[in-house]
Short mmCIF file of N, CA, C and O in Angstrom, two decimals:
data_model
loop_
_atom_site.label_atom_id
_atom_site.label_comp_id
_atom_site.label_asym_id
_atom_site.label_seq_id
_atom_site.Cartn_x
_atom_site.Cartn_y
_atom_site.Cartn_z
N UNK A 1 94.76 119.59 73.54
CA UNK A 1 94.78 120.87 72.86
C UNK A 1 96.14 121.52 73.13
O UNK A 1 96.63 121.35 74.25
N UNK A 2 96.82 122.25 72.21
CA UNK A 2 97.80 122.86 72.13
C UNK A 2 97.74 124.22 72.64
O UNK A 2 96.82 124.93 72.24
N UNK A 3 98.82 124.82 73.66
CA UNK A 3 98.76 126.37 73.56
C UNK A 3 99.33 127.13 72.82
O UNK A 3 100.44 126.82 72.38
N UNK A 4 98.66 128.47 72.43
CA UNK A 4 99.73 129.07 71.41
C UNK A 4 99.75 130.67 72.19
O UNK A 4 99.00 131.41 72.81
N UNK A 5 100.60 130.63 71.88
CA UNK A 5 101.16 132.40 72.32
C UNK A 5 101.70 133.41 71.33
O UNK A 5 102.89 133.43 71.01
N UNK A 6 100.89 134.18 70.90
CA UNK A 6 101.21 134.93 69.80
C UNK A 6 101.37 136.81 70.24
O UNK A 6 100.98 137.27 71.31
N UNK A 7 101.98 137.57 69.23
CA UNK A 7 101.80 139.05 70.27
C UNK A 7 101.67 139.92 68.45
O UNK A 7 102.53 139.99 67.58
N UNK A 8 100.44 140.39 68.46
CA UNK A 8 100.31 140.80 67.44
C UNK A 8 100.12 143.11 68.21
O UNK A 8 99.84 143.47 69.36
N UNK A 9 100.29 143.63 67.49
CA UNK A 9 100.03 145.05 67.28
C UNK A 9 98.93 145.55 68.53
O UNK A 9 98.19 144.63 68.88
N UNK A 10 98.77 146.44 69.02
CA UNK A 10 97.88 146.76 69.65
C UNK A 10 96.22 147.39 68.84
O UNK A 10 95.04 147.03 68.94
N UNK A 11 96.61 147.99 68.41
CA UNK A 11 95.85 148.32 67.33
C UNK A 11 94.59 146.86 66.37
O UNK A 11 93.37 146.76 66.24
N UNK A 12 95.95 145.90 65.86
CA UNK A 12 95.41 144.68 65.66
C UNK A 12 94.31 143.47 66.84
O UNK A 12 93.36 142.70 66.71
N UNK A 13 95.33 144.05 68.09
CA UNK A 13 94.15 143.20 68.99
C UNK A 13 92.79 143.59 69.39
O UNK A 13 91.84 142.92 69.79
N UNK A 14 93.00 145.28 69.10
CA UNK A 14 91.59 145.97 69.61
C UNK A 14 90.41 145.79 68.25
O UNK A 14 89.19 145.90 68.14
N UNK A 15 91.37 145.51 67.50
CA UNK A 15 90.26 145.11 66.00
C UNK A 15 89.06 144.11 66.45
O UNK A 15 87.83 144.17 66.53
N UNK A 16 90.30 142.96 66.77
CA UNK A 16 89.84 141.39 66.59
C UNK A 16 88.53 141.63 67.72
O UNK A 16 87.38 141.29 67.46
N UNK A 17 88.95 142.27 68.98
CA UNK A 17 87.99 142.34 69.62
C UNK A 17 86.56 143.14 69.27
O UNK A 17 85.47 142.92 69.81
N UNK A 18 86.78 143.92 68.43
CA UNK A 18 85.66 144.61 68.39
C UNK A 18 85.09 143.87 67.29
O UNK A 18 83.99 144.24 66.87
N UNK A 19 85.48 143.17 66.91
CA UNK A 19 84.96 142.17 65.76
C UNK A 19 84.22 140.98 66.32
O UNK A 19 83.20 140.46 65.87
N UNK A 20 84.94 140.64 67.47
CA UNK A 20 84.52 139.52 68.24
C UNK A 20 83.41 139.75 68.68
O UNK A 20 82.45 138.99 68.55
N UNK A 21 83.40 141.04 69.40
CA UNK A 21 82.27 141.85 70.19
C UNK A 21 80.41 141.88 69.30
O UNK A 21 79.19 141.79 69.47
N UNK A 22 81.44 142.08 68.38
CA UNK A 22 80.02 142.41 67.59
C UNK A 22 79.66 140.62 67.07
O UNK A 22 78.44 140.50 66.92
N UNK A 23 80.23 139.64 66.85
CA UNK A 23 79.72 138.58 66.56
C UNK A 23 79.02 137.92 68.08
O UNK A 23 78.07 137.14 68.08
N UNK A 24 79.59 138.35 69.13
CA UNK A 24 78.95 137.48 70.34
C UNK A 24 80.08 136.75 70.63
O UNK A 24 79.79 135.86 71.44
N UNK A 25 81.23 136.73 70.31
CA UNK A 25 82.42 135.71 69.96
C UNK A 25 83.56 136.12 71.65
O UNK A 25 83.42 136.98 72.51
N UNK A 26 84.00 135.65 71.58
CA UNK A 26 85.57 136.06 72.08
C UNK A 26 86.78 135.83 70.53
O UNK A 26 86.63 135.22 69.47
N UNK A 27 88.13 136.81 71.22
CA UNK A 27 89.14 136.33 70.41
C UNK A 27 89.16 135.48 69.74
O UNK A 27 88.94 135.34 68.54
N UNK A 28 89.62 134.48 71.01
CA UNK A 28 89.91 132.96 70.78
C UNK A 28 89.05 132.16 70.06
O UNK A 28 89.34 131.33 69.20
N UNK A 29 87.97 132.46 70.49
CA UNK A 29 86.97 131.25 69.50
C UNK A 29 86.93 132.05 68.12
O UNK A 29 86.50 131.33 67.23
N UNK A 30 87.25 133.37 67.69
CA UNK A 30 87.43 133.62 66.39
C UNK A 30 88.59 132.96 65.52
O UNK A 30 88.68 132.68 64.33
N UNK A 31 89.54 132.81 66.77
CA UNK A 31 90.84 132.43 66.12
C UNK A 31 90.84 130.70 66.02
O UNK A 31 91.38 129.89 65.26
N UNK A 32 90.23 130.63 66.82
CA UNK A 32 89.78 128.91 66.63
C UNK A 32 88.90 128.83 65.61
O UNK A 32 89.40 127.93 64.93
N UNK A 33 87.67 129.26 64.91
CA UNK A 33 86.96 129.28 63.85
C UNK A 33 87.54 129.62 62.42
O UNK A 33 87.10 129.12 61.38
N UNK A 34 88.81 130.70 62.47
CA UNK A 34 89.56 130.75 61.32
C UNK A 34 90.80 129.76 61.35
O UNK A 34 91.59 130.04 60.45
N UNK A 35 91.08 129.00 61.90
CA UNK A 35 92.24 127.86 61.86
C UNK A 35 91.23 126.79 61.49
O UNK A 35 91.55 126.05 60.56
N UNK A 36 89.97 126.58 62.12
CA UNK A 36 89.39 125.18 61.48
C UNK A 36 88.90 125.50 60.48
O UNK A 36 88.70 124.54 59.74
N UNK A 37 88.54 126.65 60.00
CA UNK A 37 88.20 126.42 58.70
C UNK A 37 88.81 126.89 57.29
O UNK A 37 88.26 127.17 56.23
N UNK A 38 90.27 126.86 57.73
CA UNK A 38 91.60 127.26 56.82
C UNK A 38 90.99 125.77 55.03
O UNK A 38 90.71 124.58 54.86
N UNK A 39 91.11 126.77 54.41
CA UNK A 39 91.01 125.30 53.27
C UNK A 39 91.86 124.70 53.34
O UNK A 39 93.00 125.12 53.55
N UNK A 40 91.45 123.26 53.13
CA UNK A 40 92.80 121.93 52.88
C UNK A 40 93.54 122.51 52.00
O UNK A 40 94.59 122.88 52.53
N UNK A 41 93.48 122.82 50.63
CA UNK A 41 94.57 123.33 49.80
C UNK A 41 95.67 124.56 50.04
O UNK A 41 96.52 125.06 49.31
N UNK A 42 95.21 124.83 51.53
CA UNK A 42 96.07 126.11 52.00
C UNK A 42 97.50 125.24 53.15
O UNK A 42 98.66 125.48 53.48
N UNK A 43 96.71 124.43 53.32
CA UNK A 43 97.42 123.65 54.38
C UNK A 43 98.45 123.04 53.60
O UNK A 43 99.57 122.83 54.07
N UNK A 44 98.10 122.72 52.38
CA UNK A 44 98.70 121.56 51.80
C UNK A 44 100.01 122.56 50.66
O UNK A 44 101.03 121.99 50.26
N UNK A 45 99.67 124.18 50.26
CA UNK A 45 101.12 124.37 50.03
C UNK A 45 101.92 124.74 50.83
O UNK A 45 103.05 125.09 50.49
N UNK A 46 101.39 124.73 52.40
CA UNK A 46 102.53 125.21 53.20
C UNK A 46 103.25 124.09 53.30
O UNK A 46 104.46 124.30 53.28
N UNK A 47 102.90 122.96 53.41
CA UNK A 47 103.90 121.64 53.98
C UNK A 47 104.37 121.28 52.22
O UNK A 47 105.60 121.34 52.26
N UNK A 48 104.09 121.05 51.21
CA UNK A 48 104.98 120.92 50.57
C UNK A 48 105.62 121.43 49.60
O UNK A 48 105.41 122.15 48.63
N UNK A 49 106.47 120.87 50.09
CA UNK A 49 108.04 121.71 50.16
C UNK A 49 108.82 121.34 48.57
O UNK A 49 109.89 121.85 48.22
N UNK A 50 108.24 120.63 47.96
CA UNK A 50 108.66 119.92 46.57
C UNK A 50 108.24 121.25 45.69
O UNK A 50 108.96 121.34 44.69
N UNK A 51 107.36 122.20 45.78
CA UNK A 51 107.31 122.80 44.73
C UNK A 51 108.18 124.38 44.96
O UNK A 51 107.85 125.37 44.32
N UNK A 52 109.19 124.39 45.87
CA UNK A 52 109.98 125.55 46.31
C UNK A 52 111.08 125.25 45.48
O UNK A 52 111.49 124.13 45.17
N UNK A 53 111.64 126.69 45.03
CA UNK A 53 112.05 126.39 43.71
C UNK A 53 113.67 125.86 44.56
O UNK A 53 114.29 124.95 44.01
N UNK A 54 114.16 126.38 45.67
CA UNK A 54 115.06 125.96 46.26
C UNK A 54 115.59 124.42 45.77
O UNK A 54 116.57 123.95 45.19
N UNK A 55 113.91 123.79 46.55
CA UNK A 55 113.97 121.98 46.74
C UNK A 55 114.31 121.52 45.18
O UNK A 55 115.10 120.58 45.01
N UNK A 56 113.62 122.29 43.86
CA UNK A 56 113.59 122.06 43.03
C UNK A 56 115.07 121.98 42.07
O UNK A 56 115.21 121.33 41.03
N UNK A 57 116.22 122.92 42.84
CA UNK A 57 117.23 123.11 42.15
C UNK A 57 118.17 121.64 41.61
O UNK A 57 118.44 120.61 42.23
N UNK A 58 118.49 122.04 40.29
CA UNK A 58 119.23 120.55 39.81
C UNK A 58 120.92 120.21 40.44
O UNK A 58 121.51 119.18 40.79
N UNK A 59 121.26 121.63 40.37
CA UNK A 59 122.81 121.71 40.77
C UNK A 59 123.53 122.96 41.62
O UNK A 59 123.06 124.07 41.35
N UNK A 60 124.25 122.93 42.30
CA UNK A 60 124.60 124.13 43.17
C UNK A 60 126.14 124.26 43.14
O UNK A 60 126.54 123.33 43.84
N UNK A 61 126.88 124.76 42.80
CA UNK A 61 128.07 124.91 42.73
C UNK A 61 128.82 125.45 44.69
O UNK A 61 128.71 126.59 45.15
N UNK A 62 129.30 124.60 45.22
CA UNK A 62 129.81 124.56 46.40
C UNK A 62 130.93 123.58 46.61
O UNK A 62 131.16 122.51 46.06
N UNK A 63 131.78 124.45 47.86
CA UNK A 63 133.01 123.92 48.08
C UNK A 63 132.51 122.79 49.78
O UNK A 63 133.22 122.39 50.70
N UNK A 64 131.21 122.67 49.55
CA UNK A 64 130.77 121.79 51.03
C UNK A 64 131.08 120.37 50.54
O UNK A 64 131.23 119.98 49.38
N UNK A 65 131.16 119.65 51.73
CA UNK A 65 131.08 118.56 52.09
C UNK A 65 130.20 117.77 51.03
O UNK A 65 129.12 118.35 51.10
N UNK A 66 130.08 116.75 50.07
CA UNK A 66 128.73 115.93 49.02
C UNK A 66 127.84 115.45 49.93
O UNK A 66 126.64 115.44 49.65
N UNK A 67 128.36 114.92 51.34
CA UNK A 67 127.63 114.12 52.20
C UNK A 67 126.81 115.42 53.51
O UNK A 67 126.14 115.00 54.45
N UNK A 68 127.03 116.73 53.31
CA UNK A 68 126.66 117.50 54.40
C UNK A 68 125.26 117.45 54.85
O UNK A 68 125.09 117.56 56.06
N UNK A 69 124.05 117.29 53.95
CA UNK A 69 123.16 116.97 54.04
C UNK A 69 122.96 116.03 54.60
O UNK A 69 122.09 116.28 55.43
N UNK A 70 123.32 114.84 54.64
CA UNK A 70 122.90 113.71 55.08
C UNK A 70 123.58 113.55 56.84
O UNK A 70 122.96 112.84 57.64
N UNK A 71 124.87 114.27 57.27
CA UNK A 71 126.06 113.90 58.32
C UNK A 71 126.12 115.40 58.72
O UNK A 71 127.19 116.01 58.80
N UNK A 72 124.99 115.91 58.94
CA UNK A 72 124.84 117.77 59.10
C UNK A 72 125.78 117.53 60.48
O UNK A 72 126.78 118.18 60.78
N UNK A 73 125.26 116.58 61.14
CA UNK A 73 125.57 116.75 63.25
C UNK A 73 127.09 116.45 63.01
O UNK A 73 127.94 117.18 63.53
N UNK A 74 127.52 115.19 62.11
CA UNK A 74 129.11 115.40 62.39
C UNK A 74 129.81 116.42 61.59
O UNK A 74 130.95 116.51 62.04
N UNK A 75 129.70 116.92 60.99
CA UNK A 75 130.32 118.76 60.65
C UNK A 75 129.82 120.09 61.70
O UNK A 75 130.49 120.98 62.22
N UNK A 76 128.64 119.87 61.74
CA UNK A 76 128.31 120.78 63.17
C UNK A 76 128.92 120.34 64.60
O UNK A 76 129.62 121.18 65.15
N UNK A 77 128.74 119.12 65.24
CA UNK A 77 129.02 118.70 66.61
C UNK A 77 130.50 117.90 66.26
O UNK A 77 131.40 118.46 66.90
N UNK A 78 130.75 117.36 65.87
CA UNK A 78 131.94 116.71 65.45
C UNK A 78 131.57 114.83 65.74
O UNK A 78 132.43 113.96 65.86
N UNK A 79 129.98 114.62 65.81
CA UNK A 79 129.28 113.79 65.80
C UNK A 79 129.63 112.66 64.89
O UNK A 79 129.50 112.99 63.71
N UNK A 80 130.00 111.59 65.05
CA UNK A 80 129.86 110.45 64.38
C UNK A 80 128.54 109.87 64.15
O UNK A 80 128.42 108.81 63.53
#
């Protein structure tokens, strides 16, 4: 299992709890019950990345490097 450390509002944490409170719950197992049951199709436009209109662009007019994308570390570090 992974840890996560998050710092949300005060206001926001006294919510969750009184929400929790009233289900019988803690926080955590609320926050564990809304991550497992996130829909697959929610998961699936965060990771791809093909339909961002960015990824999608045909042409970009720049004075960079053609290869910068591919040789990022030797223009950043001076990396071969």
């Amino acid at each position: 299992m992974a840890k996560l450390n998050i710092q949300v509002m005060e206001n926001d944490y006294e919510r969750l709890e009184q929400i929790a409170k009233q289900m019988g719950k803690t926080v955590q197992d609320l926050i564990h019950e809304w991550v497992k049951n996130l829909p697959e199709q929610d998961v699936k436009k965060v990771v791809d990345v093909t339909r961002d209109s960015v990824y999608q662009m045909e042409g970009y007019e720049s004075s960079a490097p053609k290869d910068l994308s591919k040789n990022i570390d030797k223009y950043l570090y001076g990396e071969e």
